[in-house]
Amino acid sequence: MDKEIISEFDFESNQSNLGLEVIPLKKVIDFSDQNGYDPHRLNFYQLIVIIKGRGIHEVDFETIAYAENTVIPVAMGQVQRFSNNPQLEGYAVLFTPEFLIKEEQDYHYLYDYTIFNHAINPQSHIANKEVLTLLKEMITEQQKGLLFDSGEYQRNLLKNFLIQIERNKRERVEIVCNDSLNLYMRFRKTLDENVNYKIRVADICQKLNVTPKQINNALKSYTNTTAKQLIEDRVILEIKRLLVHSTLTIKEIAYEIGFDDPTNFTKYFKTRVNMLPTDYQKQRQ
């Protein structure tokens, strides 16, 4: 039997090969039901727009409460779990980074915006009139098929959709756009791309061409923690993901996350989580 790390799904669209699709949540829930509501990763981005219904959605062990007119962003690579909710109505906006990013400045929609950064609360956002109008326009354009320059038109709709959600978030929480925020977002991106027990603050500093002091000053403004602690938290999160959502053994997880000795892995986890990896596994199952 092959070992399963965590179920992953690539972007597959019945509508087009653009890399963008808006689908009813019922279709997503039905798919989750067929797979036993198992946790999974998406190799693309997702924005869940709740039109009707109340409940919770799990993203990386965080339960996010939702109600009518709520937007829940799920970044590429995050682990999510749907729950059965027959009353739930809404849509999932799915897109690949390749669809959104066509020029250098397009990266800022993913890495300068805070929508997909769950470390900066709130984790869910408001679907106001402007968001719902853009959503309806995206659905309408998708139903027309591939007309002249439809890809560019839909890309601009998606950008406006992201802009409006980011505006709504910034109206609820004070987010100062400055060099510190930019550095913090770059740090998070680099860390996500290089999660490993052996990675150190100096390694990320070298990649970003900054000093540890610059990084720590930037992080202090948004997380009230140090770069070393943020790296440790991210490694622990990845370990928890593998313990709960994979079929790997403890030994295999240790090697997967960068440990040379599984015994040291067990000690590392117990010191930080206050329980053995096996006990954590049993508790979450």
CSV table of C-alpha atoms in Angstrom, one decimal:
chain,number,residue,atom,x,y,z
A,1,MET,CA,0.0,0.0,0.0
A,2,ASP,CA,1.4,3.4,-1.0
A,3,LYS,CA,2.0,5.9,1.7
A,4,GLU,CA,-0.3,8.9,1.4
A,5,ILE,CA,1.2,12.2,2.7
A,6,ILE,CA,-1.9,14.4,2.4
A,7,SER,CA,-4.5,14.2,-0.4
A,8,GLU,CA,-3.8,16.9,-3.0
A,9,PHE,CA,-6.0,18.1,-5.8
A,10,ASP,CA,-4.9,19.9,-8.9
A,11,PHE,CA,-7.0,22.5,-10.8
A,12,GLU,CA,-9.3,20.8,-13.2
A,13,SER,CA,-12.1,22.7,-14.9
A,14,ASN,CA,-15.0,21.5,-17.0
A,15,GLN,CA,-15.5,25.1,-18.2
A,16,SER,CA,-12.2,26.0,-19.8
A,17,ASN,CA,-8.5,25.7,-19.5
A,18,LEU,CA,-8.1,29.3,-18.3
A,19,GLY,CA,-7.2,28.5,-14.7
A,20,LEU,CA,-10.2,30.2,-13.2
A,21,GLU,CA,-13.6,28.7,-12.4
A,22,VAL,CA,-16.6,29.6,-10.2
A,23,ILE,CA,-18.5,26.6,-9.0
A,24,PRO,CA,-21.6,26.2,-6.7
A,25,LEU,CA,-20.6,25.1,-3.2
A,26,LYS,CA,-23.1,22.2,-3.5
A,27,LYS,CA,-20.7,20.7,-6.0
A,28,VAL,CA,-17.8,21.1,-3.6
A,29,ILE,CA,-19.7,19.6,-0.7
A,30,ASP,CA,-20.9,16.7,-2.8
A,31,PHE,CA,-17.3,15.9,-3.8
A,32,SER,CA,-16.2,16.2,-0.1
A,33,ASP,CA,-19.1,13.8,0.8
A,34,GLN,CA,-17.8,11.3,-1.7
A,35,ASN,CA,-14.4,11.5,-0.1
A,36,GLY,CA,-15.6,11.2,3.5
A,37,TYR,CA,-15.0,14.9,4.2
A,38,ASP,CA,-11.3,14.1,4.4
A,39,PRO,CA,-8.8,16.9,4.9
A,40,HIS,CA,-7.0,17.9,1.7
A,41,ARG,CA,-4.7,20.4,0.0
A,42,LEU,CA,-5.4,22.4,-3.1
A,43,ASN,CA,-2.7,23.1,-5.6
A,44,PHE,CA,-4.5,26.4,-6.4
A,45,TYR,CA,-6.2,29.2,-4.5
A,46,GLN,CA,-9.8,29.2,-3.3
A,47,LEU,CA,-12.3,31.8,-2.1
A,48,ILE,CA,-15.4,30.3,-0.5
A,49,VAL,CA,-18.3,32.7,-0.7
A,50,ILE,CA,-21.2,31.9,1.7
A,51,ILE,CA,-24.6,33.1,0.5
A,52,LYS,CA,-26.7,31.2,3.0
A,53,GLY,CA,-26.1,29.0,6.0
A,54,ARG,CA,-24.1,29.0,9.2
A,55,GLY,CA,-21.4,26.6,10.3
A,56,ILE,CA,-17.6,26.2,10.6
A,57,HIS,CA,-14.9,25.4,8.1
A,58,GLU,CA,-11.5,24.0,9.2
A,59,VAL,CA,-8.3,25.4,7.8
A,60,ASP,CA,-5.0,24.2,9.2
A,61,PHE,CA,-6.6,23.2,12.6
A,62,GLU,CA,-8.3,26.6,12.9
A,63,THR,CA,-12.1,26.5,12.9
A,64,ILE,CA,-13.5,29.5,11.0
A,65,ALA,CA,-17.1,30.4,11.8
A,66,TYR,CA,-19.2,31.5,8.8
A,67,ALA,CA,-22.6,32.9,8.2
A,68,GLU,CA,-24.5,34.7,5.4
A,69,ASN,CA,-22.3,36.9,3.2
A,70,THR,CA,-18.9,35.5,4.4
A,71,VAL,CA,-15.8,35.0,2.4
A,72,ILE,CA,-13.2,32.3,3.5
A,73,PRO,CA,-9.9,32.4,1.6
A,74,VAL,CA,-7.8,29.2,1.4
A,75,ALA,CA,-4.3,29.7,0.1
A,76,MET,CA,-2.6,27.2,-2.1
A,77,GLY,CA,-1.0,24.5,0.1
A,78,GLN,CA,-3.2,25.0,3.1
A,79,VAL,CA,-5.1,21.9,4.5
A,80,GLN,CA,-8.8,22.3,4.7
A,81,ARG,CA,-11.8,20.2,5.7
A,82,PHE,CA,-15.4,20.7,4.8
A,83,SER,CA,-18.2,19.6,7.1
A,84,ASN,CA,-21.7,18.4,6.1
A,85,ASN,CA,-24.1,21.3,5.9
A,86,PRO,CA,-27.2,20.7,3.8
A,87,GLN,CA,-28.4,24.3,4.3
A,88,LEU,CA,-25.1,25.8,2.9
A,89,GLU,CA,-25.4,27.8,-0.3
A,90,GLY,CA,-22.8,29.8,-2.1
A,91,TYR,CA,-19.8,29.5,-4.5
A,92,ALA,CA,-16.2,28.6,-4.6
A,93,VAL,CA,-13.9,30.8,-6.7
A,94,LEU,CA,-11.0,28.7,-7.8
A,95,PHE,CA,-7.9,30.0,-9.6
A,96,THR,CA,-4.3,29.1,-10.3
A,97,PRO,CA,-1.4,31.5,-9.7
A,98,GLU,CA,-0.5,31.1,-13.4
A,99,PHE,CA,-3.9,32.5,-14.4
A,100,LEU,CA,-3.6,35.5,-12.2
A,101,ILE,CA,0.1,36.4,-12.6
A,102,LYS,CA,1.0,37.5,-16.1
A,103,GLU,CA,3.3,40.4,-15.2
A,104,GLU,CA,5.7,41.1,-12.3
A,105,GLN,CA,3.3,43.5,-10.6
A,106,ASP,CA,0.6,40.8,-10.5
A,107,TYR,CA,2.4,39.0,-7.7
A,108,HIS,CA,1.2,41.7,-5.2
A,109,TYR,CA,-2.3,40.3,-5.3
A,110,LEU,CA,-1.0,37.1,-3.6
A,111,TYR,CA,2.0,38.4,-1.6
A,112,ASP,CA,1.2,42.0,-0.7
A,113,TYR,CA,-2.5,41.5,0.0
A,114,THR,CA,-3.4,40.0,3.3
A,115,ILE,CA,-6.4,38.1,2.2
A,116,PHE,CA,-4.6,34.7,2.2
A,117,ASN,CA,-2.5,35.4,5.3
A,118,HIS,CA,-4.4,33.9,8.2
A,119,ALA,CA,-1.9,35.3,10.7
A,120,ILE,CA,-3.4,38.7,10.2
A,121,ASN,CA,-6.9,38.5,11.5
A,122,PRO,CA,-9.8,38.3,10.7
A,123,GLN,CA,-9.5,35.0,8.8
A,124,SER,CA,-12.9,35.4,7.2
A,125,HIS,CA,-14.1,38.5,5.4
A,126,ILE,CA,-17.4,40.2,4.4
A,127,ALA,CA,-19.1,39.6,1.1
A,128,ASN,CA,-20.7,43.0,0.7
A,129,LYS,CA,-22.7,44.3,-2.3
A,130,GLU,CA,-19.6,45.0,-4.3
A,131,VAL,CA,-18.1,41.5,-3.8
A,132,LEU,CA,-21.4,39.8,-4.7
A,133,THR,CA,-21.8,42.0,-7.8
A,134,LEU,CA,-18.4,41.0,-9.0
A,135,LEU,CA,-19.1,37.4,-8.2
A,136,LYS,CA,-22.2,37.4,-10.3
A,137,GLU,CA,-20.4,39.1,-13.2
A,138,MET,CA,-17.7,36.4,-13.0
A,139,ILE,CA,-20.4,33.7,-13.2
A,140,THR,CA,-22.1,35.4,-16.1
A,141,GLU,CA,-18.9,35.8,-18.1
A,142,GLN,CA,-18.0,32.2,-17.4
A,143,GLN,CA,-21.3,31.0,-18.8
A,144,LYS,CA,-20.7,32.9,-22.0
A,145,GLY,CA,-17.9,30.6,-23.0
A,146,LEU,CA,-14.6,31.8,-24.4
A,147,LEU,CA,-15.4,35.0,-26.2
A,148,PHE,CA,-12.8,37.4,-27.6
A,149,ASP,CA,-10.1,38.1,-25.0
A,150,SER,CA,-12.3,36.4,-22.3
A,151,GLY,CA,-9.2,35.4,-20.3
A,152,GLU,CA,-8.1,38.9,-19.9
A,153,TYR,CA,-11.6,40.1,-19.1
A,154,GLN,CA,-12.0,37.4,-16.4
A,155,ARG,CA,-8.6,38.1,-15.0
A,156,ASN,CA,-9.5,41.7,-14.5
A,157,LEU,CA,-12.8,40.6,-12.8
A,158,LEU,CA,-10.8,38.4,-10.5
A,159,LYS,CA,-8.4,41.2,-9.7
A,160,ASN,CA,-11.2,43.6,-8.8
A,161,PHE,CA,-12.8,40.8,-6.7
A,162,LEU,CA,-9.6,40.4,-4.7
A,163,ILE,CA,-9.2,44.2,-4.4
A,164,GLN,CA,-12.7,44.5,-2.9
A,165,ILE,CA,-12.2,41.7,-0.4
A,166,GLU,CA,-8.9,43.2,0.7
A,167,ARG,CA,-10.6,46.6,1.0
A,168,ASN,CA,-13.2,45.1,3.2
A,169,LYS,CA,-10.6,43.5,5.4
A,170,ARG,CA,-8.7,46.7,5.8
A,171,GLU,CA,-11.9,48.5,6.8
A,172,ARG,CA,-12.2,46.0,9.8
A,173,VAL,CA,-8.5,46.0,10.9
A,174,GLU,CA,-5.8,48.6,10.6
A,175,ILE,CA,-3.2,47.4,8.2
A,176,VAL,CA,-0.4,49.8,7.5
A,177,CYS,CA,1.2,49.3,4.0
A,178,ASN,CA,4.9,49.9,4.4
A,179,ASP,CA,8.2,48.2,4.0
A,180,SER,CA,7.7,46.2,7.2
A,181,LEU,CA,4.5,44.6,5.8
A,182,ASN,CA,6.2,43.9,2.5
A,183,LEU,CA,9.1,42.2,4.3
A,184,TYR,CA,6.8,40.2,6.6
A,185,MET,CA,4.9,38.9,3.6
A,186,ARG,CA,8.1,38.0,1.8
A,187,PHE,CA,9.3,36.2,4.9
A,188,ARG,CA,6.1,34.1,5.1
A,189,LYS,CA,6.2,33.2,1.4
A,190,THR,CA,9.9,32.1,1.6
A,191,LEU,CA,9.2,30.1,4.8
A,192,ASP,CA,6.2,28.4,3.2
A,193,GLU,CA,8.3,27.4,0.2
A,194,ASN,CA,11.1,26.0,2.4
A,195,VAL,CA,9.5,24.4,5.4
A,196,ASN,CA,12.1,22.2,7.1
A,197,TYR,CA,13.4,21.6,10.6
A,198,LYS,CA,16.9,22.6,9.5
A,199,ILE,CA,16.0,26.0,8.0
A,200,ARG,CA,17.2,28.9,10.1
A,201,VAL,CA,16.6,32.6,10.3
A,202,ALA,CA,20.0,33.2,8.6
A,203,ASP,CA,18.9,31.1,5.7
A,204,ILE,CA,15.9,33.2,5.0
A,205,CYS,CA,17.8,36.4,5.5
A,206,GLN,CA,20.3,35.3,2.9
A,207,LYS,CA,17.4,34.6,0.4
A,208,LEU,CA,15.8,37.9,1.1
A,209,ASN,CA,19.1,39.9,1.4
A,210,VAL,CA,18.2,41.4,4.8
A,211,THR,CA,19.5,41.2,8.3
A,212,PRO,CA,17.8,39.2,11.2
A,213,LYS,CA,17.2,42.5,12.9
A,214,GLN,CA,15.3,43.9,10.0
A,215,ILE,CA,13.1,40.7,9.8
A,216,ASN,CA,12.4,40.7,13.6
A,217,ASN,CA,11.4,44.4,13.5
A,218,ALA,CA,9.0,43.7,10.7
A,219,LEU,CA,7.5,40.7,12.4
A,220,LYS,CA,7.0,42.5,15.6
A,221,SER,CA,4.6,44.9,14.0
A,222,TYR,CA,2.3,42.1,12.8
A,223,THR,CA,2.8,39.0,14.9
A,224,ASN,CA,4.3,40.0,18.1
A,225,THR,CA,6.8,37.2,17.8
A,226,THR,CA,10.3,36.6,16.5
A,227,ALA,CA,11.5,35.1,13.2
A,228,LYS,CA,12.9,32.1,15.1
A,229,GLN,CA,9.5,31.5,16.8
A,230,LEU,CA,7.6,31.9,13.6
A,231,ILE,CA,9.8,29.3,11.8
A,232,GLU,CA,9.3,26.9,14.7
A,233,ASP,CA,5.5,27.5,14.7
A,234,ARG,CA,5.4,26.8,10.9
A,235,VAL,CA,7.5,23.6,11.3
A,236,ILE,CA,5.1,22.4,14.1
A,237,LEU,CA,2.1,23.2,11.9
A,238,GLU,CA,3.6,21.1,9.1
A,239,ILE,CA,4.3,18.2,11.5
A,240,LYS,CA,0.7,18.4,12.8
A,241,ARG,CA,-0.6,18.3,9.2
A,242,LEU,CA,1.4,15.1,8.5
A,243,LEU,CA,0.5,13.4,11.8
A,244,VAL,CA,-3.2,13.9,11.3
A,245,HIS,CA,-3.7,14.0,7.6
A,246,SER,CA,-1.2,11.5,6.2
A,247,THR,CA,-0.5,7.8,6.5
A,248,LEU,CA,3.2,8.3,7.1
A,249,THR,CA,4.8,6.6,10.1
A,250,ILE,CA,6.4,8.8,12.8
A,251,LYS,CA,9.8,7.8,11.5
A,252,GLU,CA,8.8,8.8,7.9
A,253,ILE,CA,7.4,12.1,9.1
A,254,ALA,CA,10.7,12.8,11.0
A,255,TYR,CA,12.7,12.3,7.8
A,256,GLU,CA,10.1,14.2,5.7
A,257,ILE,CA,10.4,17.3,7.9
A,258,GLY,CA,14.3,17.2,8.0
A,259,PHE,CA,15.3,15.3,11.1
A,260,ASP,CA,18.1,12.8,10.9
A,261,ASP,CA,17.1,10.9,14.0
A,262,PRO,CA,13.4,10.1,14.8
A,263,THR,CA,14.2,10.2,18.5
A,264,ASN,CA,15.2,13.8,18.3
A,265,PHE,CA,12.0,14.5,16.3
A,266,THR,CA,9.9,13.0,19.1
A,267,LYS,CA,11.7,15.1,21.7
A,268,TYR,CA,11.3,18.2,19.6
A,269,PHE,CA,7.6,17.8,19.2
A,270,LYS,CA,6.9,16.8,22.9
A,271,THR,CA,8.9,19.8,24.1
A,272,ARG,CA,6.8,22.2,22.1
A,273,VAL,CA,3.3,20.6,22.1
A,274,ASN,CA,3.6,18.9,25.5
A,275,MET,CA,2.6,15.5,24.2
A,276,LEU,CA,4.1,12.7,22.1
A,277,PRO,CA,3.5,12.7,18.4
A,278,THR,CA,1.6,9.4,18.7
A,279,ASP,CA,-0.6,10.9,21.5
A,280,TYR,CA,-1.4,13.9,19.3
A,281,GLN,CA,-2.3,11.6,16.4
A,282,LYS,CA,-4.7,9.6,18.6
A,283,GLN,CA,-6.3,12.8,20.1
A,284,ARG,CA,-7.0,14.2,16.6
A,285,GLN,CA,-8.4,11.0,15.1
